[in-house]
mmCIF file of C-alpha atoms and ligand atoms in Angstrom:
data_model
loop_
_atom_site.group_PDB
_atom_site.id
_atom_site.type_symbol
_atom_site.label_atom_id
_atom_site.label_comp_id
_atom_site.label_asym_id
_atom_site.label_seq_id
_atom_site.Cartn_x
_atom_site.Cartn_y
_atom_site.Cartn_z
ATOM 1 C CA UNK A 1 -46.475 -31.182 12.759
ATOM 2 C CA UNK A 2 -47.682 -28.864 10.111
ATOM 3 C CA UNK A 3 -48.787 -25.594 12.098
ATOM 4 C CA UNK A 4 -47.000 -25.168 14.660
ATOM 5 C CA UNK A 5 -47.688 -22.578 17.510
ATOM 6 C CA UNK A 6 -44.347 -21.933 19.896
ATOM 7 C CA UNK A 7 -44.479 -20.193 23.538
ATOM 8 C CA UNK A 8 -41.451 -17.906 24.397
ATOM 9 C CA UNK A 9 -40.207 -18.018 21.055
ATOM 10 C CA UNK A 10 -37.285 -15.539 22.059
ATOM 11 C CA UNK A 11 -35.427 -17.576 24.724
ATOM 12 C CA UNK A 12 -32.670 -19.590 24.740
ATOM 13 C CA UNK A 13 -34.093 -23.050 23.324
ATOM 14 C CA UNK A 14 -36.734 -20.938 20.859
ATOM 15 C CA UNK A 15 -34.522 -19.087 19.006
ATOM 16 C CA UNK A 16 -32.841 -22.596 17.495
ATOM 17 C CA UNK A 17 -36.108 -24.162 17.423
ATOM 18 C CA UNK A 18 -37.892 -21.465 15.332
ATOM 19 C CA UNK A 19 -35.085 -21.371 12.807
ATOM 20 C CA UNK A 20 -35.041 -25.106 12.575
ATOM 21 C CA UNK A 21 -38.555 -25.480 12.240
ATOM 22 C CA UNK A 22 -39.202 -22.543 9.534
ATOM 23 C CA UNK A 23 -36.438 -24.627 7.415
ATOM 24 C CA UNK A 24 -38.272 -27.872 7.600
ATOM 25 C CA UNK A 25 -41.752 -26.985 7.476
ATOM 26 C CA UNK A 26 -41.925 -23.093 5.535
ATOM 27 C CA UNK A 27 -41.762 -19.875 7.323
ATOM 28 C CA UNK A 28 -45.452 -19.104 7.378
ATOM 29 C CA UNK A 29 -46.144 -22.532 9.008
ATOM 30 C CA UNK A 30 -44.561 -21.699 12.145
ATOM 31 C CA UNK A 31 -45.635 -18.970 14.327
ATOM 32 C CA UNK A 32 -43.371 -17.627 17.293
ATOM 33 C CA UNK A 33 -45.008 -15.746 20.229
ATOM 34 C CA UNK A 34 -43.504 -13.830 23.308
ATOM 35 C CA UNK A 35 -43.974 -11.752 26.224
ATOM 36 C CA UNK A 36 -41.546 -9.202 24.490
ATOM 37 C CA UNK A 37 -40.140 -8.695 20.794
ATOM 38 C CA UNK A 38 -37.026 -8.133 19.787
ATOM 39 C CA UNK A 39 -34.663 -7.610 16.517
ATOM 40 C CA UNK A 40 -33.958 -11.298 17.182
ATOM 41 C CA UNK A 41 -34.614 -13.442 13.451
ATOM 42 C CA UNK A 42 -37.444 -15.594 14.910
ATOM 43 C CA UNK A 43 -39.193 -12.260 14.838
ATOM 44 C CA UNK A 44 -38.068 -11.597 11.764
ATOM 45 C CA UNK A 45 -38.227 -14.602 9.493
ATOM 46 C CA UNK A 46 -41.806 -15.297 9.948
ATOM 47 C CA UNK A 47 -44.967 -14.432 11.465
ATOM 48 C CA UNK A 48 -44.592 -13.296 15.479
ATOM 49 C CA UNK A 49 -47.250 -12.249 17.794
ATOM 50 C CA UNK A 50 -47.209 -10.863 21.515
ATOM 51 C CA UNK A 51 -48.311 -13.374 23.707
ATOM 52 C CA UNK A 52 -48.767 -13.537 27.927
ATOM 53 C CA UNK A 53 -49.179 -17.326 27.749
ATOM 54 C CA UNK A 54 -50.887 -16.387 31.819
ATOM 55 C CA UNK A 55 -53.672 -15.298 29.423
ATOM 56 C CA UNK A 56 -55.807 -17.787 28.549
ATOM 57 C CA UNK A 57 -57.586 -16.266 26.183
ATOM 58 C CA UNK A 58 -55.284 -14.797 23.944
ATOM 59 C CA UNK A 59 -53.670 -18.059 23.895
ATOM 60 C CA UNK A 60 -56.465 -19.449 22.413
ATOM 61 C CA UNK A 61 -57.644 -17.254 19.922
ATOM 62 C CA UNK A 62 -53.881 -16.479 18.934
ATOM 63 C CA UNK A 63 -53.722 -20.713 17.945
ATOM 64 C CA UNK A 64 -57.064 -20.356 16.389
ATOM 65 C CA UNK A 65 -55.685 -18.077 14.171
ATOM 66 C CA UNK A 66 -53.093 -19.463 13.342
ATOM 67 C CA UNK A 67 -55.415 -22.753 12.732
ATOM 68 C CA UNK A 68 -52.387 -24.687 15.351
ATOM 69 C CA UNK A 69 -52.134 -28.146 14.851
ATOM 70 C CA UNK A 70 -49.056 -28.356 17.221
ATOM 71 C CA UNK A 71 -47.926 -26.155 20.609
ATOM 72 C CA UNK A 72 -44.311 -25.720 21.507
ATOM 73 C CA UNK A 73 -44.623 -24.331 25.249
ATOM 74 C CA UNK A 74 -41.249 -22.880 26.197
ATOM 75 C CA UNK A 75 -42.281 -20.076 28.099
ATOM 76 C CA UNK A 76 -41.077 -20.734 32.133
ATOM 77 C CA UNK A 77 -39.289 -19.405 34.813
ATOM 78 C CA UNK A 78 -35.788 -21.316 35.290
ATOM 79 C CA UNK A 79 -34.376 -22.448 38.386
ATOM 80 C CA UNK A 80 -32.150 -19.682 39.194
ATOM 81 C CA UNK A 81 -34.602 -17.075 38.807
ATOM 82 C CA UNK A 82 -37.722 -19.359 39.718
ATOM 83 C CA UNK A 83 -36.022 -19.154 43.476
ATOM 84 C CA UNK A 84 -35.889 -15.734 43.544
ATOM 85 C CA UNK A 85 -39.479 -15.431 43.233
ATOM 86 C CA UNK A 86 -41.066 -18.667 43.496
ATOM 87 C CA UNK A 87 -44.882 -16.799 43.309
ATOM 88 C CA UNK A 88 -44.421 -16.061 39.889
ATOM 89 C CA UNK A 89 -42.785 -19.474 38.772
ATOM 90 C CA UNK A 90 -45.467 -20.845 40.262
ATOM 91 C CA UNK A 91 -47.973 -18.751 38.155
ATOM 92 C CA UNK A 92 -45.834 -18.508 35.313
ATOM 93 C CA UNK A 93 -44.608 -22.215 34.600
ATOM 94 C CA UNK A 94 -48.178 -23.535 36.166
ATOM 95 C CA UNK A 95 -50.719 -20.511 34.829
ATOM 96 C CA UNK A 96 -49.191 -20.743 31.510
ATOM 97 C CA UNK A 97 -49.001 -24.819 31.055
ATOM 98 C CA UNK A 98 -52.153 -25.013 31.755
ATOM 99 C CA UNK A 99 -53.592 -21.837 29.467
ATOM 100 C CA UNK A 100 -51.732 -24.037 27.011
ATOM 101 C CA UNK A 101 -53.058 -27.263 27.526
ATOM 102 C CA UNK A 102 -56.852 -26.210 27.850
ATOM 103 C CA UNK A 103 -55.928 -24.601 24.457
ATOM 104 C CA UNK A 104 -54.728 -28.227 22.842
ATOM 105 C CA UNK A 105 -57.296 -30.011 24.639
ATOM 106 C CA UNK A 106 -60.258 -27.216 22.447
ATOM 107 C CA UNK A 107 -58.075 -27.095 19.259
ATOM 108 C CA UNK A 108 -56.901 -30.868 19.107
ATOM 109 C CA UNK A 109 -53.552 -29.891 19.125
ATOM 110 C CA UNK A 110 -50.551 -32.143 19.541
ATOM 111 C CA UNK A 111 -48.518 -30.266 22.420
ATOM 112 C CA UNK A 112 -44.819 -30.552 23.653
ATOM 113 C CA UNK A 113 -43.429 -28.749 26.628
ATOM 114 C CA UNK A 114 -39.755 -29.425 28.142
ATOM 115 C CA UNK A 115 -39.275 -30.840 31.725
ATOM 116 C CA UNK A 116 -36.055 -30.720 33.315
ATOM 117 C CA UNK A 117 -33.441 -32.313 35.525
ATOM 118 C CA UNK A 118 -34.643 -30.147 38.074
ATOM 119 C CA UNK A 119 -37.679 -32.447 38.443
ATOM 120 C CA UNK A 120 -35.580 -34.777 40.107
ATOM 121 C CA UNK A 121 -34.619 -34.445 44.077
ATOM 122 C CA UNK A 122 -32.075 -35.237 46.637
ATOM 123 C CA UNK A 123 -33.465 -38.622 47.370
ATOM 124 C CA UNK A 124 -33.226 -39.231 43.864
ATOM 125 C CA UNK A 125 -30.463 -41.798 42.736
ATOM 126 C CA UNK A 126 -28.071 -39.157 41.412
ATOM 127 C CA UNK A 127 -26.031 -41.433 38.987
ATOM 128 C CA UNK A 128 -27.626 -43.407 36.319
ATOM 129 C CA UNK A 129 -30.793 -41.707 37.001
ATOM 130 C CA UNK A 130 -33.483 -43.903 35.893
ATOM 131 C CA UNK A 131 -36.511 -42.913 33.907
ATOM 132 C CA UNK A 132 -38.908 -43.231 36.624
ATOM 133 C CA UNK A 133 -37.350 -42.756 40.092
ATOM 134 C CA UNK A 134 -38.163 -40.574 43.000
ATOM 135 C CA UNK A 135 -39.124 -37.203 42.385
ATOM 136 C CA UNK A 136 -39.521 -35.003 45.360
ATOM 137 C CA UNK A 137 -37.586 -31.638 44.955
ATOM 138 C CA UNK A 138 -36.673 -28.334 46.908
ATOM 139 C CA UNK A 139 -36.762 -26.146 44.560
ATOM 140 C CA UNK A 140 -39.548 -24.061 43.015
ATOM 141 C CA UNK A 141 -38.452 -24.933 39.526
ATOM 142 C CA UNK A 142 -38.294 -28.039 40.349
ATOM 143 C CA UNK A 143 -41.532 -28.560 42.179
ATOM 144 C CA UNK A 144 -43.287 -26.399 38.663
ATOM 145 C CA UNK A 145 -41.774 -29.098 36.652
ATOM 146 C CA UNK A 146 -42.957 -32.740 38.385
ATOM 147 C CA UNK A 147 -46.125 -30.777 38.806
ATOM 148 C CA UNK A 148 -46.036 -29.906 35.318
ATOM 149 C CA UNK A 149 -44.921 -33.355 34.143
ATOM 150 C CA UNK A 150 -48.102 -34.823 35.619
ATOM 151 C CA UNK A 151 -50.136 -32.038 34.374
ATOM 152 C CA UNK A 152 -49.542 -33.592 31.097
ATOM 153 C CA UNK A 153 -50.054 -37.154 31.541
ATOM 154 C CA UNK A 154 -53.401 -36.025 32.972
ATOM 155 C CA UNK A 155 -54.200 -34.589 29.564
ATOM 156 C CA UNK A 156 -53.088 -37.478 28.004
ATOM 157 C CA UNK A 157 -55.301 -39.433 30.206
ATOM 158 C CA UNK A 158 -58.188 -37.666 30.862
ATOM 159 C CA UNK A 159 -58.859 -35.722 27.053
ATOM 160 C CA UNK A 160 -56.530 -37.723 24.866
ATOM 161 C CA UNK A 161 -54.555 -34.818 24.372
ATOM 162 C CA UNK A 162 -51.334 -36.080 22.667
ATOM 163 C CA UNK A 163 -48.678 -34.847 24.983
ATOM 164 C CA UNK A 164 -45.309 -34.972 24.778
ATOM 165 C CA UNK A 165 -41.757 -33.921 26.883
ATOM 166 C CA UNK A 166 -38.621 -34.356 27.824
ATOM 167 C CA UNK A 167 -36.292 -33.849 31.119
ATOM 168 C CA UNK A 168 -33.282 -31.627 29.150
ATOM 169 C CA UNK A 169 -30.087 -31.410 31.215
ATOM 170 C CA UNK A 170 -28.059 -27.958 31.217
ATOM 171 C CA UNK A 171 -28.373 -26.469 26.919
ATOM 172 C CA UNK A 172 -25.354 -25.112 25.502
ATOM 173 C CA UNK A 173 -25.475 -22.641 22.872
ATOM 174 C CA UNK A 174 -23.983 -20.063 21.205
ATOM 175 C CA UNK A 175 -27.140 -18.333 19.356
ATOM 176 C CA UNK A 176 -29.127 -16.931 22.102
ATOM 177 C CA UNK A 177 -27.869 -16.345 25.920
ATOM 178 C CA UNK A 178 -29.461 -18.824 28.169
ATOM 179 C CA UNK A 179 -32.171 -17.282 30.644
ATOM 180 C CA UNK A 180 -31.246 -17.591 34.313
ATOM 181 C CA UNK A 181 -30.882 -21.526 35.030
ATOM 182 C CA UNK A 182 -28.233 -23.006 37.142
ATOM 183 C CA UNK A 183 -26.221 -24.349 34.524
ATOM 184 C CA UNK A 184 -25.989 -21.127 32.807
ATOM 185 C CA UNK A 185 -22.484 -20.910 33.327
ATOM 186 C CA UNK A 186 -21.786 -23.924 30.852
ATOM 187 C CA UNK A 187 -22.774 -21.166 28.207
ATOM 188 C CA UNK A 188 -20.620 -18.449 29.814
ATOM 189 C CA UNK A 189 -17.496 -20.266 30.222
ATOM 190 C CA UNK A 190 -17.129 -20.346 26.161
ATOM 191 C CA UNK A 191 -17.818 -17.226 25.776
ATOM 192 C CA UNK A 192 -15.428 -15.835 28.259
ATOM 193 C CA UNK A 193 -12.710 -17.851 27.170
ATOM 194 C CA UNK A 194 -13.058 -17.215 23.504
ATOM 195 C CA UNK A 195 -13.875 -12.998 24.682
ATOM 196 C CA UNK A 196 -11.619 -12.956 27.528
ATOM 197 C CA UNK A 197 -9.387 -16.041 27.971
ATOM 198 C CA UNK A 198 -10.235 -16.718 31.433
ATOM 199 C CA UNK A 199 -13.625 -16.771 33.741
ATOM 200 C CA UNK A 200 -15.162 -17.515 37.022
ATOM 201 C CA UNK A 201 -17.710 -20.053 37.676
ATOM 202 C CA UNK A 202 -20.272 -19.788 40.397
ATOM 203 C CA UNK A 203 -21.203 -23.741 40.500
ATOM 204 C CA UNK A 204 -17.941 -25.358 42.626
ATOM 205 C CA UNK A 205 -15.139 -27.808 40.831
ATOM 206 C CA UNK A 206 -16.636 -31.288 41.260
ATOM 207 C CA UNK A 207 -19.798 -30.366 40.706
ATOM 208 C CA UNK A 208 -21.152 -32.828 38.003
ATOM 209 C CA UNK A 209 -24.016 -32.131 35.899
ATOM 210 C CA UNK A 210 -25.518 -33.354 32.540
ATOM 211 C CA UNK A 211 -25.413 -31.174 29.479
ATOM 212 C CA UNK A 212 -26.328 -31.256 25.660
ATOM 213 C CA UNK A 213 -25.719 -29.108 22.844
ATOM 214 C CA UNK A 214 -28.442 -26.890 21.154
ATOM 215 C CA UNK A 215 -28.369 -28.738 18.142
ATOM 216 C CA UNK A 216 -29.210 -31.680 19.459
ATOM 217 C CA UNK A 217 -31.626 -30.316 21.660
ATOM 218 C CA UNK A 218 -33.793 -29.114 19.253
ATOM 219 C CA UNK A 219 -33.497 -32.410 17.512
ATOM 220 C CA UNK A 220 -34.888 -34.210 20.162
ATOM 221 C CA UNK A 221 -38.156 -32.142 20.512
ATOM 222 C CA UNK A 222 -38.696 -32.324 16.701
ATOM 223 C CA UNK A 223 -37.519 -35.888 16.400
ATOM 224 C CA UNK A 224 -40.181 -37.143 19.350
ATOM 225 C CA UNK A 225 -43.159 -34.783 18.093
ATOM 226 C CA UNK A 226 -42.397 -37.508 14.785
ATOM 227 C CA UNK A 227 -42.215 -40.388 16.825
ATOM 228 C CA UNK A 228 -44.888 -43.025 16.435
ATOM 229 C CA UNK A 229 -47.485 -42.255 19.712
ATOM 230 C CA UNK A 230 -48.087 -46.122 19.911
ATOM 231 C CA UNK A 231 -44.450 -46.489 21.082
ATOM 232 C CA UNK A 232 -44.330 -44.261 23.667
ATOM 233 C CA UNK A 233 -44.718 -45.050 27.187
ATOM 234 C CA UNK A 234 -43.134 -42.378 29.026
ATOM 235 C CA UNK A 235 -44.652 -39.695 27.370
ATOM 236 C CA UNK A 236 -44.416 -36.992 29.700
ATOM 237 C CA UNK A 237 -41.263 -36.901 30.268
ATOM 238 C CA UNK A 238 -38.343 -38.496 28.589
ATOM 239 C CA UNK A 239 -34.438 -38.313 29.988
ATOM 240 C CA UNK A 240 -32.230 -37.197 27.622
ATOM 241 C CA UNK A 241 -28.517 -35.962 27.652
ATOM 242 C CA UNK A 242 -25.344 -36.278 26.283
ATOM 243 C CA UNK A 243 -22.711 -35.054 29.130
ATOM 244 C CA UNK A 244 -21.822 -35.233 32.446
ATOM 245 C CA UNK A 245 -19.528 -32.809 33.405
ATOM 246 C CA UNK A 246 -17.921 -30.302 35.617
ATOM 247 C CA UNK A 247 -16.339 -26.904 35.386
ATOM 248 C CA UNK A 248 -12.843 -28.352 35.349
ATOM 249 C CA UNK A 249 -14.114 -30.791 32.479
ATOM 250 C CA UNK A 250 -15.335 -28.095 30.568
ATOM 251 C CA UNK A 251 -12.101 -26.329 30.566
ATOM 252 C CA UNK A 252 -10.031 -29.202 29.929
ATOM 253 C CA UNK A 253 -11.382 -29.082 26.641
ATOM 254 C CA UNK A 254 -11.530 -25.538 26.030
ATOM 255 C CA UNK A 255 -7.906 -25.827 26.649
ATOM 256 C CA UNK A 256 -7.448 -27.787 23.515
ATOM 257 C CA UNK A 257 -7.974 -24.182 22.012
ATOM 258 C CA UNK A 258 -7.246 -22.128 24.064
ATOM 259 C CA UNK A 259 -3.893 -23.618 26.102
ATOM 260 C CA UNK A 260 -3.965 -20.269 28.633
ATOM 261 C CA UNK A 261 -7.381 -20.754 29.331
ATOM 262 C CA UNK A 262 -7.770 -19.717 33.458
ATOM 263 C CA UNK A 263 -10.494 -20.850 35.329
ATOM 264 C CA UNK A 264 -11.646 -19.762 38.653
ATOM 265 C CA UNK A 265 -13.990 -19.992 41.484
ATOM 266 C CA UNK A 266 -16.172 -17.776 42.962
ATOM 267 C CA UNK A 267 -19.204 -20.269 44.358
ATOM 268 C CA UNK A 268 -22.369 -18.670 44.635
ATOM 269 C CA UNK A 269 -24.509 -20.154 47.585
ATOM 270 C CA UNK A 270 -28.071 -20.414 46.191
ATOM 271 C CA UNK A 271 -26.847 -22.215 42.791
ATOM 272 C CA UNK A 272 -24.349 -24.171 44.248
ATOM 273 C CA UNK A 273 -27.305 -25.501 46.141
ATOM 274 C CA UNK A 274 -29.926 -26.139 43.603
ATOM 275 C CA UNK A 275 -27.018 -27.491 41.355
ATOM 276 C CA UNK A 276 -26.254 -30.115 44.337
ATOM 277 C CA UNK A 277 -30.209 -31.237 44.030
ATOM 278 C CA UNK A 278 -29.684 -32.102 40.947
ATOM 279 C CA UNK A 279 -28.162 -35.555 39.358
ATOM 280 C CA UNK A 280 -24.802 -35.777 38.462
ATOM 281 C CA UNK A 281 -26.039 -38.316 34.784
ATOM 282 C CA UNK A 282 -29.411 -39.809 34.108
ATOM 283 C CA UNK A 283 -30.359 -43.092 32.295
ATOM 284 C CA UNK A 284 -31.819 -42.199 28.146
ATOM 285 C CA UNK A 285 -32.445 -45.920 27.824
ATOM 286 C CA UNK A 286 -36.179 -45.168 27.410
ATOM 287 C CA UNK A 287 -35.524 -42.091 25.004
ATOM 288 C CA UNK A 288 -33.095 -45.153 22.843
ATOM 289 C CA UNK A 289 -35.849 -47.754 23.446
ATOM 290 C CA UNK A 290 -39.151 -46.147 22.239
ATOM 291 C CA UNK A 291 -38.138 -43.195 19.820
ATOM 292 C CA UNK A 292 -34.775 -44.221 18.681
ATOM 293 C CA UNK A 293 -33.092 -41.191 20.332
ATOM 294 C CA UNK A 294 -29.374 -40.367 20.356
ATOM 295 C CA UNK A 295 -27.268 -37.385 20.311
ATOM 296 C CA UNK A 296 -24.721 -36.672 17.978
ATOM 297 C CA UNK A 297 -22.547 -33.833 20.031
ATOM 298 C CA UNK A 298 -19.984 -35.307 22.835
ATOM 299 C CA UNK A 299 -18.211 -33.107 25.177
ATOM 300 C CA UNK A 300 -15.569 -32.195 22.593
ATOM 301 C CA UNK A 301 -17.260 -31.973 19.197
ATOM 302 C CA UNK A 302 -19.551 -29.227 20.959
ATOM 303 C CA UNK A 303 -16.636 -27.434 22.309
ATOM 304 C CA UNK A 304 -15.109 -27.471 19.108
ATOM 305 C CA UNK A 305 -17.966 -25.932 17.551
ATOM 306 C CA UNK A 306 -18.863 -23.369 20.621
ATOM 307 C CA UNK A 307 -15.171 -21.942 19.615
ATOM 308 C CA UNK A 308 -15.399 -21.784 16.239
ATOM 309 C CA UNK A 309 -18.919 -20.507 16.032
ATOM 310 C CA UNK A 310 -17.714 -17.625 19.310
ATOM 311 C CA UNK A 311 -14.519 -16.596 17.422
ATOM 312 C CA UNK A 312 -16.466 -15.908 14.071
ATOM 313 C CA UNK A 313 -18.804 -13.583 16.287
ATOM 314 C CA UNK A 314 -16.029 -12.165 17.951
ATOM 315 C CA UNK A 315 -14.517 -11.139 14.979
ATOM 316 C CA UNK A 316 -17.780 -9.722 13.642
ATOM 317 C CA UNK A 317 -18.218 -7.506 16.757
ATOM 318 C CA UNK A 318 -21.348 -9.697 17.854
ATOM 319 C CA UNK A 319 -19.967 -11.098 21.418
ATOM 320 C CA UNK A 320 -18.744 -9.656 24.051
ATOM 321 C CA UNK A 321 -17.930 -10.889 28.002
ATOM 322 C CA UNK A 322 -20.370 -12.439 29.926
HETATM 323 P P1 NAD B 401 -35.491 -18.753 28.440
HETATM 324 O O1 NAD B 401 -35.558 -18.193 29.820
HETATM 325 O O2 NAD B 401 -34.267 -18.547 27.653
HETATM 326 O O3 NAD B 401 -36.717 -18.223 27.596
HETATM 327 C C1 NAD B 401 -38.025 -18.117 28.124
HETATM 328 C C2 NAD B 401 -38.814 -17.164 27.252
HETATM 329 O O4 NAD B 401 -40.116 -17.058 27.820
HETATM 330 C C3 NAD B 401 -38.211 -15.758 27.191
HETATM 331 O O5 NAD B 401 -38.014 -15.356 25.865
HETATM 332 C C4 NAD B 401 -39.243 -14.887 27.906
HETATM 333 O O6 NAD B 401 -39.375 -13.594 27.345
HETATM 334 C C5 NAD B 401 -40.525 -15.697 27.702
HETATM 335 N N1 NAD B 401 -41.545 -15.390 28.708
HETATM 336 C C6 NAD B 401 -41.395 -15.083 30.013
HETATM 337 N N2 NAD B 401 -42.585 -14.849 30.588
HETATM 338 C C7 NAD B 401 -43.526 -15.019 29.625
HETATM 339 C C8 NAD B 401 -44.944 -14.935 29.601
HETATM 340 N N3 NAD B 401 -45.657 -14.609 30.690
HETATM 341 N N4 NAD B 401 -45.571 -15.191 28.428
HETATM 342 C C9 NAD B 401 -44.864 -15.513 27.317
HETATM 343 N N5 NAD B 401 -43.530 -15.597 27.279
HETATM 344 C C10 NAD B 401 -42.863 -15.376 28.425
HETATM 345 O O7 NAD B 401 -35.841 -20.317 28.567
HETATM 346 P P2 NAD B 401 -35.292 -21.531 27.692
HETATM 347 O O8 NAD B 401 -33.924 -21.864 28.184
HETATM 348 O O9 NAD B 401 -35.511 -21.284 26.248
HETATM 349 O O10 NAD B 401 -36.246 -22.702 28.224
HETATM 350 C C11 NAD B 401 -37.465 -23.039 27.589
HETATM 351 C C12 NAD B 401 -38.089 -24.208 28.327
HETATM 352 O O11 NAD B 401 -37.135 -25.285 28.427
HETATM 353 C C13 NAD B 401 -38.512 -23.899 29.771
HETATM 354 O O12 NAD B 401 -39.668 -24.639 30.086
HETATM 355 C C14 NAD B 401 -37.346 -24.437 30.588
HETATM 356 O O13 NAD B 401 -37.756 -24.776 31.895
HETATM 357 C C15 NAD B 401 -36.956 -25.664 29.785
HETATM 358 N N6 NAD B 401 -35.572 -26.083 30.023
HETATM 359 C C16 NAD B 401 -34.527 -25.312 29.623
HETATM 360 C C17 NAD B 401 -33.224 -25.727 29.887
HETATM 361 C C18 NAD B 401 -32.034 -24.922 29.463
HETATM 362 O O14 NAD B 401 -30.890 -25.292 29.801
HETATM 363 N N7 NAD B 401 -32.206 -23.846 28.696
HETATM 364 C C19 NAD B 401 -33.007 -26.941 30.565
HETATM 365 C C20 NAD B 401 -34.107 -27.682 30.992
HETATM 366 C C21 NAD B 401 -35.400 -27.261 30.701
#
C-alpha cells in the first residue's frame, strides 16, 4: 500500500484507520472520503474529499486523482439500521461495493472491504464457527455481506483484482461512536459506566457474541493488505476475533474499576433477534494459518484501556452519556 483511497472515512472503524495509516505511510498518501465532513481529525490531518461511493463516477475519477493504488471500502449500512430500511442497505452496501470494485478492477487497485459476523446464519454452527460453513442469513445486513463476500472473490476470479476481507466481530472503541450495529452496546456500556456508573443494555444477559478492540482491528486490515497474496486462500473473507462475551462478562470486568458498576436490562426485540442469528465465537485458524494473524487485546487489557482512555475524556469535557 502506498496510495491509499478509504470509503466512509468518518465512521467508526475509519477514524482509527486513517490516523494509523497517515502515521505509517505520510499524510498526503492517504486520502479519506465521506458522504458528510466533519471537525473529526481524519478531515483534518490530510487530504478529504466528499464522496457518494453510490456514484460511480465520482468514485472513479476521485481515485484517479488521487493516482489510488489501494481502496479501503468502509462505507455500509450496519445491521441495526440495515433492518430498518433494508432498500437502501441493499443499494448502499451493494451499489457502493460494486462502484468500488469496477473502480479497482480500471485503476489496478489492490482493494479491502470488511465482512462481518452477520454473514453467518442460524443454521450456521454457532460455536467454533469455522471458516467456511453455512451461510444463509435473515437479515439484510447479513444477506449485503455473503453477497458482498462473493462479489469479491468474483473479482478476484474473473479480473484478477487483488481482493481482500475479513468477517470482524462486534469493534470496541473509544475514538469514534460506533454507527448503528447490534453490538453497539459493547461501546456504550464503557462509556456509561465511566459517565454514569450504571447502564442498560438492549441485547439480553446470555447473549454471547465475539468482539475485538479497535486497535487490533485496524491491525488486521493493514497487517493482511501486507500479507503475501500467494498464501492466501480465503481471501474474501477471513474470521477474526478476540472475545466472546456477554453483557454480564463485560461488566464483570468493568467492575474491576468501577466496583458499583449497575447493569440492567431493557431487551430490545429487533436486536435481540439479529444478535441471536449471529455466532456466539468463530474459528481464526485460517487468519493464524495463512497471514500469521493474532490479536493482542483480551477481554481485560481492552477494558483496562476503554477506562483509562474514557476517564481522560471525561475529565477533558469530551464524553458524555450514551
Ligand atoms: P460506520 O457506520 O461507523 O461508518 C460508516 C460511514 O459511511 C459513515 O461515516 C457514513 O457517513 C458513511 N456513509 C454512509 N453512506 C455513505 C455513502 N453513500 N457514501 C459514502 N459514505 C457513506 O461503520 P463502521 O463501523 O466504521 O464500519 C465500516 C465497515 O466495517 C462496514 O462495511 C461495516 O459493515 C463493517 N463492520 C463493522 C463492524 C463494527 O463493529 N463497527 C463489525 C463488522 C463489520
Amino acid at each position: 500500500m502506498k496510495r491509499i483511497m478509504i470509503t466512509g472515512a468518518l465512521g467508526q472503524i475509519g477514524c482509527d484507520l486513517v490516523t494509523k495509516l497517515r502515521q505509517i505511510y505520510g499524510n498526503e498518501a492517504v486520502l479519506a472520503t465521506d458522504i458528510r465532513m466533519t471537525d473529526n481529525d481524519a478531515c483534518q490531518s490530510g487530504p478529504f474529499k466528499i464522496l457518494d461511493v453510490t456514484n460511480n463516477t465520482s468514485f472513479y475519477e476521485i481515485a484517479s486523482e488521487h493516482r489510488a493504488d489501494t481502496i479501503i471500502h468502509l462505507a455500509a449500512l450496519l445491521s441495526a439500521k440495515a433492518e430498518h430500511d433494508p432498500a437502501l442497505a441493499w443499494r448502499l452496501n451493494m451499489g457502493g461495493l460494486l462502484s468500488g470494485l469496477e473502480t479497482a478492477r480500471e485503476l489496478s487497485c489492490q482493494f479491502f472491504t470488511p465482512s462481518s459476523i452477520a454473514a453467518f446464519g442460524s443454521d450456521t454452527p454457532k460455536k467454533g464457527t469455522p471458516q467456511n460453513t453455512l451461510q444463509r442469513p435473515h437479515t439484510m445486513y447479513g444477506v449485503s455481506k455473503v453477497a458482498g463476500e462473493l462479489l469479491c472473490d468474483y473479482y478476484f476470479y474473473k479480473y484478477g483484482v487483488d481482493t481482500r476481507g475479513l468477517r470482524f466481530p462486534g469493534l470496541i472503541s473509544h475514538s469514534a461512536p460506533p454507527g448503528g450495529g447490534t453490538t453497539d452496546y459493547a461501546v456504550d456500556i464503557y462509556r456509561a459506566a465511566v459517565s454514569a456508573g450504571r447502564y442498560t443494555s438492549y441485547i439480553k444477559e446470555g447473549t454471547f457474541l465475539d468482539m475485538m478492540y479497535m486497535p487490533d482491528a485496524v491491525r488486521s486490515i493493514i497487517t493482511l493488505m501486507e500479507a503475501d497474496s500467494t498464501k492466501l486462500k480465503n481471501r474474501n473473507a477471513f474470521n477474526v476475533t478476540a472475545m466472546s462475551v456477554d453483557p454480564e462478562t463485560i461488566a464483570a470486568s468493568i467492575r474491576r474499576h468501577i466496583p458499583d458498576f449497575v447493569l440492567r436490562y431493557e431487551v430490545d426485540p429487533i436486536r435481540q433477534k439479529i444478535a441471536e442469528e449471529w455466532p456466539d465465537s468463530i474459528d481464526t485458524t485460517a487468519s493464524r494459518e495463512e497471514w500469521g494473524f493474532d490479536v493482542q487485546y483480551d477481554l481485560d487489557h481492552m477494558t483496562d484501556d476503554m477506562v483509562s482512555k474514557l476517564t481522560q475524556k471525561l475529565q477533558t469535557g469530551q464524553t458524555k452519556i450514551s
